[in-house]
Amino acid sequence: MNKERPKIAFIGAGSARWTSRILIDIWLTPGLRNAEIWLMDIDDYRLGIIGRFANRYVEELKVPGRVFVTRDRKEAIRDADFVISTVLAKGYTYYEKMRAISEDYGYRYGINAVEWNYVGDYHTIWGYYQFKTHLEIARDIEELAPDAWFFIVANPVLELTTLIGRETKVKVAGICHGFLGFVKVLEVLGMRLAKEKLGKNITPLCAMHDPNCIKTIAGIVDVNELELEMQGFNHVIWLTKFRYGGENAYRYVDDWLKEDAEEYWTVWREYTSNPWDVELAPAAFDMYKTYGYLPIGDSVRGGTWKYHWDLRTKQYWYGPYGGPDSEFGNAFRVLLVRRTIEEMARTVFDDSAPLVQKIPPRPSGELLAPLMDAIHNNKPADSYLLGVAGASTESPMYVGALNIGGAYLKAPMYVNILNNGTLDGLPNNIAVEVPVYADGKGIHAKPVSHTPPKIYKYVLLHRLLRAEWALQAFTEGGKDALIQWLAIDVRTKSMQQVNDVIDALLKMPENEEMAKHFR
């Protein structure tokens, strides 16, 4: 790409808190700050909020960027260089209804709640409208911006990226920040090094998320001695290489489990205030014991039914709230979305103080802006500085960068792209999450080690099966796909139960079109 002013289109821009963070990243990046930003949503209220935010922020930062607000998707996409989707077709309330009906027929947490597929309302088999909307967006890109990159942030990233990669000619990549969960593994490393080198027990501080935990770790961990590798599917990604100082660093994990884990979990259960605070929960380390490698980020929320039978089971494995996918977690998620919109509205429509004072210009830590900068400006990169609120350096480009052991922590770039031989034993046309480097020619997978047999056989193949079933259900239609999905479900007691729940879901007024597809 060589356009002086890139055009970046946000589809579903009304996800105001997330979109605002990416916009700030763009305006903090010299190679992108002159971008032409197009914000598109079908919700006038939410679009008004993000539009007001963007126009005020550009003016206050005095960057040369331009902002356009529209309800017309085609107008937003036309001649774009990058199209970013955060779309959730029909919204959270729709999926809440679907889950409630599922539970009435004995399918706790919804019919999508199958092994290795627990991430909120993870709309796979009932994701007809989500799939349809993203395929329509991709068709618009083919027609109106054939050279654009389509970045899918919306879930389910695995199925959506695979669908677009198979059915269109669009350059597509799925983007998720879950891989940044590797930082929590560094916390385990830091707790052990503090004991070994300083004679300090900082485990309780880390369990409480006390700032002194990170401060201590920052002074003792040498990021230059780290070697990390992750691989898998989106939300099913594993730390397949963890080395420190040239040695296998999983020994620190083993020592932490023997000496520190129970103390950590006792304090953590008392102090945690966030259902998403599960990356060092007992479930993560039980999976480590079972499969030999740590699950990273949202992968901790998956697993088998062992971790999910009921609320009490979830609370044992994921803490007092049962994690983000429990009864408490689901309610908290919806509340957070609504409260975020209210807070953003109050903030951006309050002219009593500059917006940059209320929402300071710090990098979010997300991958998108560094990735677009590498592609648009042909700046080869396979990592980027990881922003952390509260830390700072002299250079504006480094504001918020985490300083570990005298060096700024760099996050490797991990993206979901079609496999094409990167992971052995998986189809070439399935989206995998792997390390990449990006440049003016696009996004390129980096070589990874052979997938551990137990991860491949007991985890990835199971998740692959569900993805293929969901995509076949969407592309071919027919009720049989839904029946087969539930016929092997551990919650199914009879075929009558299967037929009754499917009929009830398809009879929802909101599902009239979907019912025709699956008849």
Coordinates of C-alpha atoms in Angstrom, one line a residue:
M1 CA 0.0 0.0 0.0
N2 CA 1.2 3.5 -0.7
K3 CA -1.8 5.8 -0.3
E4 CA -0.7 8.8 1.8
R5 CA -3.9 8.8 3.8
P6 CA -5.3 5.3 4.6
K7 CA -9.0 4.8 4.9
I8 CA -10.1 2.8 7.9
A9 CA -13.7 1.7 8.2
F10 CA -15.2 0.5 11.5
I11 CA -18.4 -1.6 10.9
G12 CA -20.3 -1.9 14.2
A13 CA -18.5 1.2 15.4
G14 CA -21.1 1.6 18.1
S15 CA -19.1 -0.7 20.4
A16 CA -17.9 2.7 21.6
R17 CA -15.5 1.8 24.4
W18 CA -13.5 -0.7 22.3
T19 CA -13.6 1.5 19.1
S20 CA -12.5 4.5 21.1
R21 CA -9.4 2.6 22.3
I22 CA -8.4 1.6 18.8
L23 CA -9.0 5.2 17.5
I24 CA -6.6 6.5 20.1
D25 CA -4.0 3.9 19.1
I26 CA -4.4 5.1 15.5
W27 CA -3.9 8.7 16.4
L28 CA -0.8 7.9 18.5
T29 CA 0.8 6.1 15.6
P30 CA 2.6 8.6 13.3
G31 CA 2.1 6.5 10.2
L32 CA -1.6 6.3 10.7
R33 CA -2.7 9.5 12.5
N34 CA -3.7 11.2 9.2
A35 CA -6.1 8.3 8.5
E36 CA -9.5 8.9 7.1
I37 CA -11.8 7.2 9.7
W38 CA -15.3 6.0 8.7
L39 CA -17.6 5.0 11.6
M40 CA -20.6 2.9 10.6
D41 CA -23.4 1.5 12.7
I42 CA -27.1 0.9 12.4
D43 CA -27.8 2.2 16.0
D44 CA -28.1 6.0 15.8
Y45 CA -27.6 6.5 19.5
R46 CA -24.4 4.5 19.7
L47 CA -23.1 5.9 16.5
G48 CA -23.7 9.4 17.8
I49 CA -21.6 8.7 20.9
I50 CA -18.6 7.3 19.0
G51 CA -18.9 10.0 16.3
R52 CA -18.9 12.7 18.9
F53 CA -15.9 11.1 20.7
A54 CA -13.9 10.8 17.5
N55 CA -14.5 14.4 16.3
R56 CA -13.7 15.9 19.6
Y57 CA -10.6 13.8 20.1
V58 CA -9.1 14.6 16.7
E59 CA -9.7 18.3 17.3
E60 CA -8.1 18.2 20.8
L61 CA -5.1 16.1 19.8
K62 CA -4.6 18.3 16.7
V63 CA -3.8 15.4 14.5
P64 CA -4.5 15.6 10.7
G65 CA -7.0 12.7 10.7
R66 CA -10.5 13.0 9.3
V67 CA -13.7 11.5 10.7
F68 CA -16.9 10.5 8.9
V69 CA -20.0 9.0 10.4
T70 CA -22.5 7.0 8.4
R71 CA -25.3 4.4 8.6
D72 CA -24.4 3.3 5.0
R73 CA -22.1 0.3 5.1
K74 CA -21.2 0.5 1.4
E75 CA -20.2 4.1 1.8
A76 CA -17.9 3.3 4.7
I77 CA -16.3 0.4 2.8
R78 CA -15.8 2.0 -0.6
D79 CA -12.1 2.3 -1.4
A80 CA -11.1 1.4 2.2
D81 CA -7.6 0.1 3.0
F82 CA -8.8 -1.6 6.2
V83 CA -12.3 -2.8 7.3
I84 CA -12.7 -3.7 10.9
S85 CA -15.8 -5.5 12.1
T86 CA -17.1 -5.6 15.7
V87 CA -20.6 -6.5 14.6
L88 CA -22.8 -8.6 16.8
A89 CA -25.9 -9.2 14.7
K90 CA -29.1 -8.7 16.7
G91 CA -27.2 -7.8 19.9
Y92 CA -26.8 -9.4 23.3
T93 CA -30.4 -9.5 24.3
Y94 CA -31.2 -11.8 21.4
Y95 CA -28.6 -14.3 22.5
E96 CA -29.8 -14.0 26.1
K97 CA -33.2 -15.1 24.9
M98 CA -31.8 -18.0 22.9
R99 CA -29.9 -19.2 26.0
A100 CA -32.9 -18.9 28.2
I101 CA -35.0 -21.1 25.9
S102 CA -32.2 -23.6 25.6
E103 CA -32.1 -23.9 29.4
D104 CA -35.9 -24.4 29.6
Y105 CA -35.3 -27.6 27.6
G106 CA -32.4 -28.9 29.7
Y107 CA -29.4 -27.3 27.9
R108 CA -27.7 -25.4 30.6
Y109 CA -25.8 -22.4 29.3
G110 CA -27.3 -22.8 25.8
I111 CA -27.0 -25.2 23.0
N112 CA -23.7 -23.6 22.0
A113 CA -22.1 -24.7 25.3
V114 CA -20.1 -27.6 24.1
E115 CA -16.6 -28.8 24.9
W116 CA -13.9 -26.4 24.1
N117 CA -16.5 -23.8 23.1
Y118 CA -17.3 -21.8 26.2
V119 CA -16.8 -18.2 25.6
G120 CA -19.9 -16.2 26.5
D121 CA -22.7 -16.4 24.0
Y122 CA -20.5 -18.1 21.5
H123 CA -22.8 -18.1 18.5
T124 CA -21.7 -21.0 16.4
I125 CA -24.6 -23.4 15.6
W126 CA -27.1 -20.6 16.3
G127 CA -24.9 -17.9 14.6
Y128 CA -26.9 -17.7 11.4
Y129 CA -27.3 -13.9 11.4
Q130 CA -23.7 -13.3 12.5
F131 CA -22.4 -15.4 9.7
K132 CA -24.7 -13.9 7.1
T133 CA -23.9 -10.3 8.1
H134 CA -20.1 -10.9 7.9
L135 CA -20.4 -12.6 4.5
E136 CA -22.4 -9.6 3.3
I137 CA -19.7 -7.3 4.5
A138 CA -17.0 -9.4 2.7
R139 CA -19.1 -9.3 -0.5
D140 CA -19.1 -5.5 -0.2
I141 CA -15.4 -5.5 0.2
E142 CA -14.9 -7.6 -2.9
E143 CA -17.0 -5.2 -4.9
L144 CA -16.0 -1.8 -3.4
A145 CA -12.5 -2.3 -1.8
P146 CA -10.9 -5.4 -3.3
D147 CA -7.5 -4.6 -2.0
A148 CA -8.6 -4.0 1.6
W149 CA -7.8 -6.1 4.6
F150 CA -10.8 -7.3 6.5
F151 CA -10.1 -7.6 10.2
I152 CA -12.7 -9.6 12.1
V153 CA -12.8 -8.7 15.8
A154 CA -16.3 -10.0 16.3
N155 CA -16.9 -13.5 17.6
P156 CA -16.8 -16.3 16.7
V157 CA -13.4 -15.4 15.2
L158 CA -12.5 -19.0 14.2
E159 CA -15.7 -19.6 12.3
L160 CA -16.0 -16.1 10.8
T161 CA -12.4 -15.9 9.6
T162 CA -12.6 -19.5 8.1
L163 CA -16.0 -18.7 6.4
I164 CA -14.7 -15.5 4.7
G165 CA -11.4 -17.2 3.8
R166 CA -13.2 -20.1 2.1
E167 CA -16.1 -18.3 0.5
T168 CA -14.6 -15.0 -0.8
K169 CA -11.4 -13.6 -2.2
V170 CA -11.1 -11.0 0.6
K171 CA -7.8 -10.7 2.5
V172 CA -9.1 -11.7 5.9
A173 CA -7.6 -12.0 9.4
G174 CA -9.2 -12.6 12.8
I175 CA -8.0 -10.4 15.6
C176 CA -8.2 -11.2 19.3
H177 CA -6.2 -10.0 22.2
G178 CA -6.5 -13.3 24.1
F179 CA -2.9 -14.2 23.3
L180 CA -1.8 -11.3 25.6
G181 CA -2.6 -13.7 28.4
F182 CA 1.0 -14.7 28.1
V183 CA 1.7 -11.8 30.5
K184 CA 0.0 -13.7 33.3
V185 CA 2.5 -16.5 32.8
L186 CA 5.3 -14.0 33.3
E187 CA 3.6 -13.2 36.6
V188 CA 4.1 -16.8 37.7
L189 CA 7.7 -16.6 36.6
G190 CA 8.1 -13.4 38.5
M191 CA 6.6 -14.8 41.7
R192 CA 9.1 -17.7 41.6
L193 CA 12.1 -15.5 40.8
A194 CA 11.2 -13.1 43.6
K195 CA 11.5 -16.1 46.0
E196 CA 14.6 -17.5 44.5
K197 CA 16.6 -14.3 44.0
L198 CA 15.2 -11.8 46.4
G199 CA 13.9 -14.1 49.2
K200 CA 10.5 -12.3 48.9
N201 CA 7.1 -13.9 48.8
I202 CA 5.0 -11.6 46.6
T203 CA 2.3 -14.2 45.9
P204 CA -0.4 -12.5 48.1
L205 CA 0.4 -9.2 46.4
C206 CA 0.0 -10.7 43.0
A207 CA -3.3 -12.4 44.0
M208 CA -4.6 -9.1 45.1
H209 CA -3.3 -7.4 42.0
D210 CA -1.3 -5.0 44.1
P211 CA 0.9 -2.7 42.0
N212 CA 3.9 -3.7 44.1
C213 CA 3.6 -7.2 42.5
I214 CA 4.2 -5.8 39.0
K215 CA 6.8 -3.4 40.3
T216 CA 8.8 -6.2 41.8
I217 CA 8.5 -8.4 38.7
A218 CA 9.5 -5.5 36.5
G219 CA 12.8 -5.3 38.4
I220 CA 13.7 -9.0 38.2
V221 CA 12.5 -10.5 35.0
D222 CA 14.7 -10.0 32.0
V223 CA 12.5 -9.9 28.9
N224 CA 15.5 -10.5 26.7
E225 CA 15.8 -14.0 28.2
L226 CA 12.3 -15.0 27.3
E227 CA 11.3 -17.4 24.5
L228 CA 7.5 -17.9 24.0
E229 CA 5.4 -19.7 21.4
M230 CA 1.7 -20.1 21.3
Q231 CA -0.5 -21.9 18.8
G232 CA -4.0 -23.3 18.3
F233 CA -7.4 -22.0 17.4
N234 CA -8.9 -18.7 18.6
H235 CA -9.8 -19.1 22.2
V236 CA -8.1 -22.5 22.2
I237 CA -4.5 -21.4 22.2
W238 CA -1.7 -23.0 24.1
L239 CA 1.8 -22.0 25.4
T240 CA 3.8 -24.7 23.5
K241 CA 7.2 -23.1 24.2
F242 CA 8.2 -21.3 27.4
R243 CA 11.9 -20.8 28.0
Y244 CA 13.8 -18.4 30.2
G245 CA 17.5 -18.0 30.3
G246 CA 17.9 -20.8 27.8
E247 CA 16.0 -23.3 30.0
N248 CA 12.6 -24.8 30.0
A249 CA 10.6 -22.3 32.1
Y250 CA 7.8 -24.7 32.8
R251 CA 9.8 -25.7 35.9
Y252 CA 8.8 -22.4 37.5
V253 CA 5.2 -23.3 36.8
D254 CA 5.7 -26.7 38.5
D255 CA 7.3 -25.1 41.5
W256 CA 4.6 -22.5 41.8
L257 CA 1.9 -25.2 41.7
K258 CA 3.7 -27.1 44.5
E259 CA 4.5 -24.2 46.8
D260 CA 2.4 -21.1 45.9
A261 CA -0.8 -21.9 44.1
E262 CA -3.0 -22.6 47.1
E263 CA -1.9 -19.4 48.8
Y264 CA -2.5 -17.5 45.6
W265 CA -6.0 -18.9 45.1
T266 CA -7.0 -18.4 48.7
V267 CA -6.2 -14.7 48.5
W268 CA -7.5 -14.3 44.9
R269 CA -10.9 -15.7 45.9
E270 CA -11.1 -13.1 48.6
Y271 CA -10.0 -10.1 46.5
T272 CA -11.0 -10.7 42.9
S273 CA -13.7 -8.3 41.6
N274 CA -13.7 -9.3 38.0
P275 CA -15.4 -12.4 36.4
W276 CA -12.8 -12.3 33.7
D277 CA -9.9 -12.7 36.2
V278 CA -9.5 -16.4 35.5
E279 CA -6.1 -16.7 33.7
L280 CA -4.4 -18.1 36.8
A281 CA -7.5 -19.8 38.1
P282 CA -7.5 -23.5 39.2
A283 CA -9.0 -24.5 35.8
A284 CA -5.9 -23.3 33.9
F285 CA -3.5 -25.4 35.9
D286 CA -5.8 -28.4 35.9
M287 CA -5.7 -28.2 32.1
Y288 CA -1.9 -27.9 32.4
K289 CA -1.7 -31.1 34.4
T290 CA -4.0 -32.9 32.0
Y291 CA -2.5 -31.7 28.6
G292 CA 1.0 -30.7 29.5
Y293 CA 0.8 -27.1 28.4
L294 CA -0.9 -24.0 29.7
P295 CA -4.0 -22.6 28.0
I296 CA -3.6 -18.9 27.3
G297 CA -6.1 -16.1 27.7
D298 CA -9.7 -17.0 27.0
S299 CA -8.7 -20.6 26.4
V300 CA -8.9 -21.0 30.1
R301 CA -12.7 -20.5 29.8
G302 CA -13.0 -23.6 27.7
G303 CA -12.2 -27.2 28.5
T304 CA -14.6 -30.1 29.0
W305 CA -17.8 -30.3 31.0
K306 CA -15.6 -31.1 34.0
Y307 CA -15.3 -27.3 34.6
H308 CA -18.9 -26.3 33.7
W309 CA -21.6 -28.7 35.1
D310 CA -23.3 -26.1 37.2
L311 CA -22.6 -22.8 39.0
R312 CA -20.9 -24.5 42.0
T313 CA -18.6 -26.4 39.7
K314 CA -17.7 -23.2 37.8
Q315 CA -17.0 -21.4 41.1
Y316 CA -14.6 -24.1 42.2
W317 CA -12.6 -23.8 39.0
Y318 CA -13.1 -20.1 38.1
G319 CA -13.5 -18.3 41.4
P320 CA -16.4 -16.7 43.3
Y321 CA -18.3 -15.5 40.2
G322 CA -17.9 -18.8 38.2
G323 CA -16.0 -16.9 35.5
P324 CA -17.5 -14.8 32.7
D325 CA -19.7 -17.6 31.3
S326 CA -21.7 -18.4 34.5
E327 CA -25.1 -17.1 35.5
F328 CA -23.3 -14.3 37.3
G329 CA -20.8 -13.7 34.5
N330 CA -23.4 -13.4 31.8
A331 CA -25.4 -10.9 33.8
F332 CA -22.3 -8.9 34.5
R333 CA -21.4 -8.8 30.8
V334 CA -24.7 -7.4 29.8
L335 CA -24.6 -4.9 32.7
L336 CA -21.1 -3.8 31.7
V337 CA -22.1 -3.2 28.1
R338 CA -25.0 -1.0 29.1
R339 CA -23.1 0.8 31.8
T340 CA -20.2 1.5 29.3
I341 CA -22.5 3.1 26.9
E342 CA -24.0 5.3 29.6
E343 CA -20.6 6.3 30.8
M344 CA -19.3 7.0 27.3
A345 CA -22.4 9.2 26.5
R346 CA -21.9 11.2 29.7
T347 CA -18.2 11.7 29.0
V348 CA -18.3 12.7 25.3
F349 CA -21.3 15.0 25.6
D350 CA -19.9 16.8 28.6
D351 CA -18.0 19.9 27.3
S352 CA -16.9 21.2 30.7
A353 CA -13.4 19.7 30.3
P354 CA -11.3 18.5 27.4
L355 CA -12.0 15.0 26.4
V356 CA -8.3 14.1 26.4
Q357 CA -8.2 14.9 30.2
K358 CA -11.1 12.5 30.9
I359 CA -9.8 9.8 28.5
P360 CA -6.0 10.3 28.3
P361 CA -4.2 9.3 25.1
R362 CA -2.5 6.1 26.1
P363 CA -2.0 3.0 23.9
S364 CA -4.5 0.2 24.6
G365 CA -2.1 -2.7 24.1
E366 CA -4.3 -4.0 21.2
L367 CA -2.7 -5.3 18.0
L368 CA -4.7 -3.5 15.3
A369 CA -2.9 -0.2 15.0
P370 CA 0.6 -1.7 14.9
L371 CA -0.6 -4.3 12.4
M372 CA -2.1 -1.7 10.1
D373 CA 1.0 0.5 10.5
A374 CA 3.2 -2.4 9.4
I375 CA 1.1 -3.2 6.4
H376 CA 0.2 0.3 5.2
N377 CA 3.6 1.8 5.6
N378 CA 5.6 -1.4 4.7
K379 CA 7.3 -1.5 8.1
P380 CA 8.1 -5.2 8.7
A381 CA 7.2 -6.2 12.2
D382 CA 6.5 -9.3 14.2
S383 CA 6.0 -7.6 17.6
Y384 CA 4.9 -4.3 19.2
L385 CA 5.3 -2.5 22.4
L386 CA 2.8 -3.6 24.9
G387 CA 1.0 -0.6 26.4
V388 CA 0.0 -0.7 30.1
A389 CA -1.9 2.1 31.7
G390 CA 0.1 4.1 34.3
A391 CA 3.6 3.4 33.0
S392 CA 5.3 6.0 30.8
T393 CA 8.5 7.0 29.1
E394 CA 9.8 10.3 27.6
S395 CA 8.8 9.5 24.1
P396 CA 5.0 9.9 23.3
M397 CA 5.2 6.7 21.3
Y398 CA 6.2 4.8 24.4
V399 CA 3.6 6.3 26.8
G400 CA 2.1 3.3 28.7
A401 CA 4.7 0.8 27.6
L402 CA 5.5 -1.7 30.3
N403 CA 9.2 -1.6 31.4
I404 CA 10.3 -5.1 32.5
G405 CA 13.9 -5.6 33.7
G406 CA 15.1 -2.4 32.0
A407 CA 13.5 -3.2 28.6
Y408 CA 10.1 -2.5 27.2
L409 CA 8.0 -5.6 27.0
K410 CA 7.1 -6.4 23.4
A411 CA 4.1 -8.5 22.5
P412 CA 4.5 -10.9 19.7
M413 CA 2.0 -10.5 16.9
Y414 CA -0.6 -13.3 16.9
V415 CA -3.3 -13.3 14.2
N416 CA -5.9 -15.8 13.0
I417 CA -5.3 -16.7 9.4
L418 CA -6.0 -19.7 7.2
N419 CA -3.6 -22.5 8.1
N420 CA -2.0 -23.3 4.8
G421 CA 0.4 -25.8 6.4
T422 CA 1.4 -23.9 9.4
L423 CA 0.0 -26.4 11.9
D424 CA 0.5 -30.0 11.0
G425 CA -2.5 -32.2 10.7
L426 CA -5.1 -29.5 10.3
P427 CA -6.9 -28.5 7.1
N428 CA -5.3 -25.7 5.1
N429 CA -8.5 -23.8 4.9
I430 CA -9.2 -23.5 8.7
A431 CA -8.2 -20.4 10.6
V432 CA -5.4 -20.9 13.1
E433 CA -4.0 -18.5 15.7
V434 CA -0.2 -18.4 15.2
P435 CA 2.7 -15.9 15.4
V436 CA 3.0 -13.7 12.3
Y437 CA 5.0 -10.9 10.8
A438 CA 3.5 -8.2 8.7
D439 CA 4.8 -5.9 6.0
G440 CA 3.6 -4.1 2.9
K441 CA 2.8 -7.5 1.2
G442 CA 0.5 -8.5 4.0
I443 CA 0.4 -10.9 7.0
H444 CA 2.7 -14.0 7.0
A445 CA 2.7 -17.0 9.4
K446 CA 5.9 -17.7 11.2
P447 CA 7.1 -21.3 11.6
V448 CA 6.0 -23.0 14.8
S449 CA 7.0 -26.3 16.5
H450 CA 5.0 -29.4 16.0
T451 CA 1.7 -29.4 17.8
P452 CA 1.9 -31.5 20.9
P453 CA 0.0 -34.8 20.2
K454 CA -2.3 -34.5 23.3
I455 CA -3.3 -30.9 22.4
Y456 CA -3.9 -32.0 18.8
K457 CA -5.9 -35.2 19.5
Y458 CA -7.9 -34.2 22.6
V459 CA -8.5 -30.5 22.0
L460 CA -8.0 -29.1 18.5
L461 CA -9.7 -31.9 16.7
H462 CA -12.8 -31.6 18.9
R463 CA -12.9 -27.8 18.3
L464 CA -12.4 -28.3 14.6
L465 CA -15.3 -30.7 14.4
R466 CA -17.7 -28.1 16.0
A467 CA -16.4 -25.4 13.7
E468 CA -17.0 -27.5 10.6
W469 CA -20.5 -28.5 11.8
A470 CA -21.4 -24.9 12.4
L471 CA -20.1 -23.7 9.0
Q472 CA -21.9 -26.6 7.2
A473 CA -25.1 -25.7 9.0
F474 CA -24.8 -22.1 7.7
T475 CA -23.7 -22.9 4.1
E476 CA -26.0 -25.8 3.5
G477 CA -29.0 -25.3 5.8
G478 CA -31.4 -27.9 6.9
K479 CA -32.6 -29.1 10.3
D480 CA -30.3 -32.2 10.3
A481 CA -27.3 -30.1 11.1
L482 CA -28.9 -28.8 14.3
I483 CA -30.1 -32.3 15.2
Q484 CA -26.6 -33.8 14.8
W485 CA -25.1 -31.0 16.9
L486 CA -27.3 -32.0 19.8
A487 CA -27.6 -35.7 19.3
I488 CA -24.1 -36.3 20.9
D489 CA -24.5 -33.6 23.6
V490 CA -24.0 -34.9 27.1
R491 CA -27.1 -33.0 28.2
T492 CA -29.3 -34.7 25.7
K493 CA -31.7 -37.3 27.3
S494 CA -33.9 -38.1 24.2
M495 CA -34.4 -37.1 20.6
Q496 CA -37.7 -35.6 21.6
Q497 CA -35.7 -33.1 23.7
V498 CA -33.6 -32.3 20.7
N499 CA -36.5 -31.7 18.4
D500 CA -38.4 -29.7 21.1
V501 CA -35.6 -27.2 21.8
I502 CA -34.8 -26.7 18.1
D503 CA -38.5 -26.0 17.3
A504 CA -38.7 -23.6 20.2
L505 CA -35.6 -21.7 19.1
L506 CA -36.8 -21.5 15.5
K507 CA -40.2 -20.3 16.5
M508 CA -38.8 -17.1 18.1
P509 CA -40.1 -14.1 16.1
E510 CA -36.5 -12.9 15.7
N511 CA -35.7 -16.2 14.0
E512 CA -38.2 -16.2 11.1
E513 CA -35.5 -16.0 8.5
M514 CA -33.2 -18.5 10.3
A515 CA -36.2 -20.9 10.5
K516 CA -36.5 -20.9 6.8
H517 CA -32.8 -21.7 6.4
F518 CA -33.0 -24.7 8.8
R519 CA -36.4 -26.1 7.8

